[in-house]
GROMACS .gro file of C-alpha atoms in nm:
model
  125
    1MET     CA    1   0.000   0.000   0.000
    2PRO     CA    2   0.148   0.339  -0.089
    3GLU     CA    3   0.218   0.573   0.201
    4SER     CA    4   0.017   0.847   0.032
    5THR     CA    5  -0.311   0.686   0.143
    6GLY     CA    6  -0.344   0.939   0.425
    7ILE     CA    7  -0.286   0.699   0.716
    8ARG     CA    8  -0.174   0.867   1.036
    9LEU     CA    9  -0.168   0.778   1.402
   10GLY     CA   10  -0.463   0.950   1.564
   11GLY     CA   11  -0.369   0.886   1.923
   12LEU     CA   12  -0.304   0.640   2.198
   13VAL     CA   13  -0.556   0.492   2.443
   14LEU     CA   14  -0.439   0.405   2.793
   15GLY     CA   15  -0.671   0.173   2.981
   16SER     CA   16  -0.699   0.215   3.356
   17ASP     CA   17  -0.922   0.126   3.648
   18ASP     CA   18  -0.895   0.497   3.742
   19PRO     CA   19  -0.863   0.699   3.418
   20GLU     CA   20  -0.927   1.031   3.592
   21ARG     CA   21  -0.625   0.980   3.821
   22LEU     CA   22  -0.404   0.869   3.534
   23SER     CA   23  -0.520   1.159   3.316
   24ALA     CA   24  -0.450   1.406   3.598
   25TRP     CA   25  -0.092   1.274   3.627
   26TYR     CA   26  -0.024   1.314   3.253
   27ARG     CA   27  -0.179   1.662   3.251
   28ALA     CA   28   0.033   1.775   3.546
   29ALA     CA   29   0.345   1.615   3.401
   30PHE     CA   30   0.322   1.721   3.036
   31VAL     CA   31   0.037   1.967   2.966
   32PRO     CA   32  -0.029   2.160   3.289
   33SER     CA   33  -0.238   2.419   3.106
   34ALA     CA   34  -0.490   2.158   2.984
   35GLY     CA   35  -0.832   2.141   3.145
   36PRO     CA   36  -0.973   1.829   3.313
   37GLY     CA   37  -1.102   1.531   3.118
   38THR     CA   38  -1.005   1.194   2.982
   39VAL     CA   39  -0.875   1.316   2.645
   40LEU     CA   40  -0.547   1.507   2.640
   41MET     CA   41  -0.426   1.680   2.324
   42VAL     CA   42  -0.048   1.659   2.292
   43GLY     CA   43   0.114   1.810   1.985
   44GLY     CA   44  -0.186   1.744   1.762
   45SER     CA   45  -0.243   1.386   1.882
   46ARG     CA   46  -0.483   1.250   2.140
   47LEU     CA   47  -0.391   1.065   2.454
   48VAL     CA   48  -0.715   0.902   2.570
   49PHE     CA   49  -0.769   0.756   2.916
   50ASP     CA   50  -1.030   0.479   2.915
   51ARG     CA   51  -1.197   0.312   3.212
   52ARG     CA   52  -1.137  -0.061   3.195
   53ASP     CA   53  -1.267  -0.312   3.446
   54ASP     CA   54  -1.066  -0.600   3.297
   55LEU     CA   55  -0.726  -0.461   3.402
   56GLN     CA   56  -0.508  -0.500   3.709
   57PRO     CA   57  -0.429  -0.178   3.899
   58SER     CA   58  -0.077  -0.180   3.754
   59THR     CA   59   0.076  -0.295   3.430
   60ARG     CA   60   0.238  -0.640   3.424
   61GLU     CA   61   0.475  -0.577   3.133
   62PRO     CA   62   0.563  -0.206   3.141
   63GLY     CA   63   0.828  -0.227   2.870
   64ARG     CA   64   0.588  -0.366   2.610
   65ILE     CA   65   0.477  -0.017   2.502
   66LEU     CA   66   0.689   0.295   2.550
   67ILE     CA   67   0.512   0.629   2.542
   68ASN     CA   68   0.743   0.894   2.396
   69PHE     CA   69   0.719   1.268   2.451
   70TYR     CA   70   0.954   1.478   2.238
   71VAL     CA   71   1.061   1.788   2.428
   72GLU     CA   72   1.278   2.090   2.358
   73ASP     CA   73   1.446   2.098   2.702
   74ILE     CA   74   1.478   1.759   2.871
   75LYS     CA   75   1.646   1.901   3.181
   76ALA     CA   76   1.353   2.139   3.243
   77VAL     CA   77   1.099   1.857   3.196
   78VAL     CA   78   1.291   1.625   3.429
   79ALA     CA   79   1.312   1.903   3.691
   80HIS     CA   80   0.934   1.957   3.655
   81LEU     CA   81   0.866   1.584   3.700
   82MET     CA   82   1.092   1.572   4.006
   83ALA     CA   83   0.906   1.873   4.153
   84LEU     CA   84   0.581   1.677   4.105
   85GLY     CA   85   0.729   1.397   4.315
   86VAL     CA   86   0.814   1.152   4.036
   87SER     CA   87   1.061   0.912   4.192
   88ARG     CA   88   1.049   0.597   3.979
   89TRP     CA   89   1.307   0.661   3.707
   90ILE     CA   90   1.374   0.358   3.490
   91ARG     CA   91   1.649   0.538   3.301
   92PRO     CA   92   1.800   0.873   3.405
   93VAL     CA   93   1.886   1.129   3.138
   94ASP     CA   94   2.123   0.955   2.900
   95ASP     CA   95   2.282   1.027   2.562
   96PHE     CA   96   2.147   0.777   2.308
   97GLY     CA   97   2.313   0.912   1.991
   98PRO     CA   98   2.046   1.124   1.825
   99GLY     CA   99   1.985   1.314   2.149
  100LEU     CA  100   1.899   1.270   2.515
  101ILE     CA  101   1.647   1.033   2.668
  102ALA     CA  102   1.505   0.955   3.012
  103THR     CA  103   1.244   0.697   3.110
  104VAL     CA  104   1.000   0.735   3.398
  105GLU     CA  105   0.715   0.520   3.523
  106ASP     CA  106   0.360   0.660   3.529
  107PRO     CA  107   0.125   0.587   3.824
  108VAL     CA  108   0.012   0.251   3.683
  109GLY     CA  109   0.356   0.134   3.573
  110ASN     CA  110   0.366   0.232   3.203
  111TYR     CA  111   0.707   0.345   3.083
  112VAL     CA  112   0.714   0.704   2.958
  113GLN     CA  113   1.017   0.830   2.770
  114VAL     CA  114   1.113   1.195   2.749
  115VAL     CA  115   1.325   1.258   2.440
  116GLU     CA  116   1.520   1.565   2.333
  117LEU     CA  117   1.653   1.522   1.983
  118ALA     CA  118   1.983   1.689   1.898
  119ALA     CA  119   1.995   1.963   1.635
  120ARG     CA  120   2.168   1.723   1.396
  121PRO     CA  121   2.042   1.364   1.365
  122GLY     CA  122   2.305   1.123   1.494
  123ALA     CA  123   2.478   1.391   1.701
  124GLY     CA  124   2.452   1.313   2.070
  125ARG     CA  125   2.519   1.568   2.339
   0.00000   0.00000   0.00000
């Protein structure tokens, strides 16, 4: 199928037994200016928080899906997350070649990566 068929990723749905709590964490962490609700707009895409009664309170395989947020200033975002009390860092800020990356765990155990790409692809900091 040719790529010109207009396919694009519309968003990501995170299931939770408490979607309001999970949504509030993501809002505080990444879009503090956003109003309440279970749909969060991030850079033109939707992050949807869905109530699911068939899930455990925390994720069993957190590395199966990695949620990536591209940021302009990773150090400022990490400082903001630390100020919010985020303490479960899977990977501290690290140079991965094309930029900097850090991985944190959300309240239900999903891995969330914060990525700052370098000005030149392939040029780490």
